[in-house]
Amino acid sequence: MRLPTAFALLPALALLWGCDKPPVARADAGRGDAEDGRTTVASLACGACHSIPGIRAADGTVGPSLAGLGNRNFIAGTLPNDPGTLAAFVRNAPSLVPGTAMPAMPLSEAQAIDVAAFLASLR
Ligand code: HEC
């Protein structure tokens, strides 16, 4: 490949690297227990900020409603809605979306995977 060609490719490579988000949760993301996730979501008061179907008194309006989250293509408008990314996001949103108002939440990795399974079940 001639040098000018290599330089021409640099912006494309930079774009690809830019898409390389921080590591997502462990490899078995996507095998979480939605029912356990529901219990965790209820106990962590996610509903203080979010309206969440199936969780009693979860009617917060600080963040977006989580209704139908399983049908959405993007998390927070920017991240791909796959189980690993969703688990990483609910655990530490600011590490993925700097400046976001969604706080890091005290979840173990396993709990985050269960929470992601619960959220994905919201259709
Ligand atoms: C202090 C308020 C607050 C708490 C508590 C909170 N969130 Fe959030 N959450 C937000 C805000 C604000 C956003 C919007 C973030 C953005 O778009 O950058 C958000 C975004 C999200 C999203 C992406 C929604 C979308 O439409 O893309 C998910 C999923 C989510 N939160 C899940 C949770 C879960 C699960 C918990 C509990 C473990 C939780 N949140 C606790 C404020 C909160």
PDB file of C-alpha atoms and ligand atoms in Angstrom:
ATOM      1  CA  MET A   1       0.000   0.000   0.000  1.00  0.00           C
ATOM      2  CA  ARG A   2       1.441   3.403  -0.905  1.00  0.00           C
ATOM      3  CA  LEU A   3       1.918   5.897   1.888  1.00  0.00           C
ATOM      4  CA  PRO A   4      -0.718   8.438   0.786  1.00  0.00           C
ATOM      5  CA  THR A   5      -3.274   5.622   0.684  1.00  0.00           C
ATOM      6  CA  ALA A   6      -2.405   4.667   4.261  1.00  0.00           C
ATOM      7  CA  PHE A   7      -2.887   8.264   5.378  1.00  0.00           C
ATOM      8  CA  ALA A   8      -6.213   8.433   3.618  1.00  0.00           C
ATOM      9  CA  LEU A   9      -7.360   5.456   5.687  1.00  0.00           C
ATOM     10  CA  LEU A  10      -6.423   7.028   9.021  1.00  0.00           C
ATOM     11  CA  PRO A  11      -9.695   8.881   9.626  1.00  0.00           C
ATOM     12  CA  ALA A  12     -11.654   5.689   9.014  1.00  0.00           C
ATOM     13  CA  LEU A  13      -9.465   3.807  11.475  1.00  0.00           C
ATOM     14  CA  ALA A  14      -9.841   6.572  14.040  1.00  0.00           C
ATOM     15  CA  LEU A  15     -13.605   6.253  13.690  1.00  0.00           C
ATOM     16  CA  LEU A  16     -13.413   2.517  14.283  1.00  0.00           C
ATOM     17  CA  TRP A  17     -11.246   2.989  17.369  1.00  0.00           C
ATOM     18  CA  GLY A  18     -13.678   5.608  18.599  1.00  0.00           C
ATOM     19  CA  CYS A  19     -16.417   2.984  18.552  1.00  0.00           C
ATOM     20  CA  ASP A  20     -14.372   0.709  20.767  1.00  0.00           C
ATOM     21  CA  LYS A  21     -16.222   1.406  24.026  1.00  0.00           C
ATOM     22  CA  PRO A  22     -14.868   0.270  27.404  1.00  0.00           C
ATOM     23  CA  PRO A  23     -15.180  -3.456  28.122  1.00  0.00           C
ATOM     24  CA  VAL A  24     -18.678  -4.766  28.579  1.00  0.00           C
ATOM     25  CA  ALA A  25     -19.716  -7.149  31.314  1.00  0.00           C
ATOM     26  CA  ARG A  26     -18.526 -10.720  31.330  1.00  0.00           C
ATOM     27  CA  ALA A  27     -18.978 -13.132  28.488  1.00  0.00           C
ATOM     28  CA  ASP A  28     -22.197 -14.624  29.837  1.00  0.00           C
ATOM     29  CA  ALA A  29     -24.031 -11.321  29.562  1.00  0.00           C
ATOM     30  CA  GLY A  30     -27.339 -12.212  27.985  1.00  0.00           C
ATOM     31  CA  ARG A  31     -27.872 -15.176  30.292  1.00  0.00           C
ATOM     32  CA  GLY A  32     -29.108 -13.138  33.232  1.00  0.00           C
ATOM     33  CA  ASP A  33     -32.153 -13.984  35.314  1.00  0.00           C
ATOM     34  CA  ALA A  34     -34.855 -11.420  34.545  1.00  0.00           C
ATOM     35  CA  GLU A  35     -36.818 -12.211  37.717  1.00  0.00           C
ATOM     36  CA  ASP A  36     -33.764 -11.661  39.922  1.00  0.00           C
ATOM     37  CA  GLY A  37     -33.105  -8.502  37.939  1.00  0.00           C
ATOM     38  CA  ARG A  38     -36.592  -7.244  38.690  1.00  0.00           C
ATOM     39  CA  THR A  39     -36.026  -7.769  42.428  1.00  0.00           C
ATOM     40  CA  THR A  40     -32.717  -5.896  42.250  1.00  0.00           C
ATOM     41  CA  VAL A  41     -34.228  -2.996  40.306  1.00  0.00           C
ATOM     42  CA  ALA A  42     -36.990  -2.717  42.912  1.00  0.00           C
ATOM     43  CA  SER A  43     -34.546  -2.806  45.830  1.00  0.00           C
ATOM     44  CA  LEU A  44     -32.190  -0.186  44.342  1.00  0.00           C
ATOM     45  CA  ALA A  45     -34.944   2.382  43.818  1.00  0.00           C
ATOM     46  CA  CYS A  46     -34.268   2.820  40.116  1.00  0.00           C
ATOM     47  CA  GLY A  47     -37.952   3.770  40.135  1.00  0.00           C
ATOM     48  CA  ALA A  48     -37.168   6.995  41.979  1.00  0.00           C
ATOM     49  CA  CYS A  49     -35.839   8.256  38.641  1.00  0.00           C
ATOM     50  CA  HIS A  50     -37.537   5.969  36.119  1.00  0.00           C
ATOM     51  CA  SER A  51     -41.014   4.818  35.331  1.00  0.00           C
ATOM     52  CA  ILE A  52     -40.675   1.020  35.114  1.00  0.00           C
ATOM     53  CA  PRO A  53     -43.496  -1.353  34.157  1.00  0.00           C
ATOM     54  CA  GLY A  54     -43.960  -4.173  36.662  1.00  0.00           C
ATOM     55  CA  ILE A  55     -42.282  -2.390  39.563  1.00  0.00           C
ATOM     56  CA  ARG A  56     -44.532  -0.934  42.224  1.00  0.00           C
ATOM     57  CA  ALA A  57     -44.214   2.824  42.784  1.00  0.00           C
ATOM     58  CA  ALA A  58     -41.590   3.126  40.026  1.00  0.00           C
ATOM     59  CA  ASP A  59     -42.864   6.343  38.523  1.00  0.00           C
ATOM     60  CA  GLY A  60     -39.861   8.685  38.556  1.00  0.00           C
ATOM     61  CA  THR A  61     -39.475  11.272  35.839  1.00  0.00           C
ATOM     62  CA  VAL A  62     -35.818  12.265  36.278  1.00  0.00           C
ATOM     63  CA  GLY A  63     -34.767   9.713  33.654  1.00  0.00           C
ATOM     64  CA  PRO A  64     -36.679   8.312  30.677  1.00  0.00           C
ATOM     65  CA  SER A  65     -39.354   5.664  31.097  1.00  0.00           C
ATOM     66  CA  LEU A  66     -37.868   2.196  30.746  1.00  0.00           C
ATOM     67  CA  ALA A  67     -41.062   0.868  29.152  1.00  0.00           C
ATOM     68  CA  GLY A  68     -40.290  -1.007  25.952  1.00  0.00           C
ATOM     69  CA  LEU A  69     -36.537  -0.851  26.547  1.00  0.00           C
ATOM     70  CA  GLY A  70     -36.148  -4.317  25.050  1.00  0.00           C
ATOM     71  CA  ASN A  71     -37.398  -2.982  21.724  1.00  0.00           C
ATOM     72  CA  ARG A  72     -34.977  -0.097  21.498  1.00  0.00           C
ATOM     73  CA  ASN A  73     -31.857  -0.038  19.348  1.00  0.00           C
ATOM     74  CA  PHE A  74     -29.940   2.394  21.517  1.00  0.00           C
ATOM     75  CA  ILE A  75     -29.258   3.014  25.194  1.00  0.00           C
ATOM     76  CA  ALA A  76     -29.124   6.680  26.183  1.00  0.00           C
ATOM     77  CA  GLY A  77     -29.375   7.502  22.491  1.00  0.00           C
ATOM     78  CA  THR A  78     -25.824   6.425  21.700  1.00  0.00           C
ATOM     79  CA  LEU A  79     -24.895   2.914  22.843  1.00  0.00           C
ATOM     80  CA  PRO A  80     -25.958  -0.290  21.084  1.00  0.00           C
ATOM     81  CA  ASN A  81     -28.656  -2.028  23.108  1.00  0.00           C
ATOM     82  CA  ASP A  82     -27.024  -5.439  23.557  1.00  0.00           C
ATOM     83  CA  PRO A  83     -26.939  -7.370  26.856  1.00  0.00           C
ATOM     84  CA  GLY A  84     -23.276  -6.680  27.647  1.00  0.00           C
ATOM     85  CA  THR A  85     -23.486  -2.962  26.986  1.00  0.00           C
ATOM     86  CA  LEU A  86     -26.758  -2.676  28.901  1.00  0.00           C
ATOM     87  CA  ALA A  87     -25.252  -4.476  31.909  1.00  0.00           C
ATOM     88  CA  ALA A  88     -22.196  -2.227  31.832  1.00  0.00           C
ATOM     89  CA  PHE A  89     -24.391   0.871  31.459  1.00  0.00           C
ATOM     90  CA  VAL A  90     -26.689   0.186  34.433  1.00  0.00           C
ATOM     91  CA  ARG A  91     -23.625  -0.455  36.583  1.00  0.00           C
ATOM     92  CA  ASN A  92     -21.548   2.543  35.545  1.00  0.00           C
ATOM     93  CA  ALA A  93     -23.282   4.796  33.035  1.00  0.00           C
ATOM     94  CA  PRO A  94     -20.821   7.711  33.349  1.00  0.00           C
ATOM     95  CA  SER A  95     -17.937   5.453  32.238  1.00  0.00           C
ATOM     96  CA  LEU A  96     -19.767   4.869  28.952  1.00  0.00           C
ATOM     97  CA  VAL A  97     -21.542   8.206  28.520  1.00  0.00           C
ATOM     98  CA  PRO A  98     -19.406  10.919  30.118  1.00  0.00           C
ATOM     99  CA  GLY A  99     -21.512  13.641  31.657  1.00  0.00           C
ATOM    100  CA  THR A 100     -24.691  11.574  31.791  1.00  0.00           C
ATOM    101  CA  ALA A 101     -27.127  12.264  34.638  1.00  0.00           C
ATOM    102  CA  MET A 102     -27.580   8.508  35.130  1.00  0.00           C
ATOM    103  CA  PRO A 103     -25.415   7.709  38.163  1.00  0.00           C
ATOM    104  CA  ALA A 104     -23.203   4.661  38.670  1.00  0.00           C
ATOM    105  CA  MET A 105     -25.230   2.150  40.677  1.00  0.00           C
ATOM    106  CA  PRO A 106     -24.000  -0.255  43.376  1.00  0.00           C
ATOM    107  CA  LEU A 107     -24.446  -3.460  41.378  1.00  0.00           C
ATOM    108  CA  SER A 108     -22.167  -6.480  41.185  1.00  0.00           C
ATOM    109  CA  GLU A 109     -21.417  -7.664  37.675  1.00  0.00           C
ATOM    110  CA  ALA A 110     -23.763 -10.631  38.135  1.00  0.00           C
ATOM    111  CA  GLN A 111     -26.546  -8.356  39.389  1.00  0.00           C
ATOM    112  CA  ALA A 112     -26.023  -6.007  36.440  1.00  0.00           C
ATOM    113  CA  ILE A 113     -26.409  -8.937  34.049  1.00  0.00           C
ATOM    114  CA  ASP A 114     -29.681  -9.901  35.745  1.00  0.00           C
ATOM    115  CA  VAL A 115     -30.876  -6.279  35.606  1.00  0.00           C
ATOM    116  CA  ALA A 116     -30.036  -6.169  31.885  1.00  0.00           C
ATOM    117  CA  ALA A 117     -32.073  -9.355  31.375  1.00  0.00           C
ATOM    118  CA  PHE A 118     -35.026  -7.772  33.177  1.00  0.00           C
ATOM    119  CA  LEU A 119     -34.777  -4.572  31.128  1.00  0.00           C
ATOM    120  CA  ALA A 120     -34.504  -6.539  27.889  1.00  0.00           C
ATOM    121  CA  SER A 121     -37.746  -8.299  28.842  1.00  0.00           C
ATOM    122  CA  LEU A 122     -39.594  -4.957  28.834  1.00  0.00           C
ATOM    123  CA  ARG A 123     -41.270  -5.115  25.430  1.00  0.00           C
TER     124      ARG A 123
HETATM  125  C1  HEC B   1     -30.684   9.692  40.020  1.00  0.00           C
HETATM  126  C2  HEC B   1     -31.605   9.251  38.976  1.00  0.00           C
HETATM  127  C3  HEC B   1     -31.390   7.886  38.376  1.00  0.00           C
HETATM  128  C4  HEC B   1     -31.309   6.670  39.024  1.00  0.00           C
HETATM  129  C5  HEC B   1     -31.334   6.383  40.524  1.00  0.00           C
HETATM  130  C6  HEC B   1     -31.239   5.676  37.977  1.00  0.00           C
HETATM  131  N1  HEC B   1     -31.249   6.258  36.745  1.00  0.00           N
HETATM  132 FE1  HEC B   1     -31.201   5.324  34.958  1.00  0.00          FE
HETATM  133  N2  HEC B   1     -31.137   7.107  33.997  1.00  0.00           N
HETATM  134  C7  HEC B   1     -31.214   8.340  34.606  1.00  0.00           C
HETATM  135  C8  HEC B   1     -31.100   9.376  33.598  1.00  0.00           C
HETATM  136  C9  HEC B   1     -31.128  10.873  33.849  1.00  0.00           C
HETATM  137  C10 HEC B   1     -30.973   8.709  32.362  1.00  0.00           C
HETATM  138  C11 HEC B   1     -30.785   9.329  30.976  1.00  0.00           C
HETATM  139  C12 HEC B   1     -29.320   9.193  30.683  1.00  0.00           C
HETATM  140  C13 HEC B   1     -28.871   9.664  29.315  1.00  0.00           C
HETATM  141  O1  HEC B   1     -29.656   9.651  28.367  1.00  0.00           O
HETATM  142  O2  HEC B   1     -27.680   9.994  29.218  1.00  0.00           O
HETATM  143  C14 HEC B   1     -31.013   7.279  32.653  1.00  0.00           C
HETATM  144  C15 HEC B   1     -30.951   6.312  31.688  1.00  0.00           C
HETATM  145  C16 HEC B   1     -31.144   4.965  31.930  1.00  0.00           C
HETATM  146  C17 HEC B   1     -31.263   3.944  30.927  1.00  0.00           C
HETATM  147  C18 HEC B   1     -31.252   4.197  29.421  1.00  0.00           C
HETATM  148  C19 HEC B   1     -32.678   4.525  29.032  1.00  0.00           C
HETATM  149  C20 HEC B   1     -32.869   4.851  27.583  1.00  0.00           C
HETATM  150  O3  HEC B   1     -34.005   5.237  27.241  1.00  0.00           O
HETATM  151  O4  HEC B   1     -31.956   4.744  26.775  1.00  0.00           O
HETATM  152  C21 HEC B   1     -31.440   2.754  31.558  1.00  0.00           C
HETATM  153  C22 HEC B   1     -31.619   1.396  30.920  1.00  0.00           C
HETATM  154  C23 HEC B   1     -31.442   3.028  32.978  1.00  0.00           C
HETATM  155  N3  HEC B   1     -31.248   4.376  33.172  1.00  0.00           N
HETATM  156  C24 HEC B   1     -31.610   2.072  33.948  1.00  0.00           C
HETATM  157  C25 HEC B   1     -31.514   2.324  35.311  1.00  0.00           C
HETATM  158  C26 HEC B   1     -31.533   1.291  36.317  1.00  0.00           C
HETATM  159  C27 HEC B   1     -31.719  -0.194  36.052  1.00  0.00           C
HETATM  160  C28 HEC B   1     -31.385   1.913  37.523  1.00  0.00           C
HETATM  161  C29 HEC B   1     -31.262   1.270  38.869  1.00  0.00           C
HETATM  162  C30 HEC B   1     -30.212   0.262  39.012  1.00  0.00           C
HETATM  163  C31 HEC B   1     -31.307   3.342  37.254  1.00  0.00           C
HETATM  164  N4  HEC B   1     -31.378   3.544  35.905  1.00  0.00           N
HETATM  165  C32 HEC B   1     -31.171   4.318  38.227  1.00  0.00           C
HETATM  166  C33 HEC B   1     -31.371   8.584  35.954  1.00  0.00           C
HETATM  167  C34 HEC B   1     -31.332   7.617  36.945  1.00  0.00           C
END
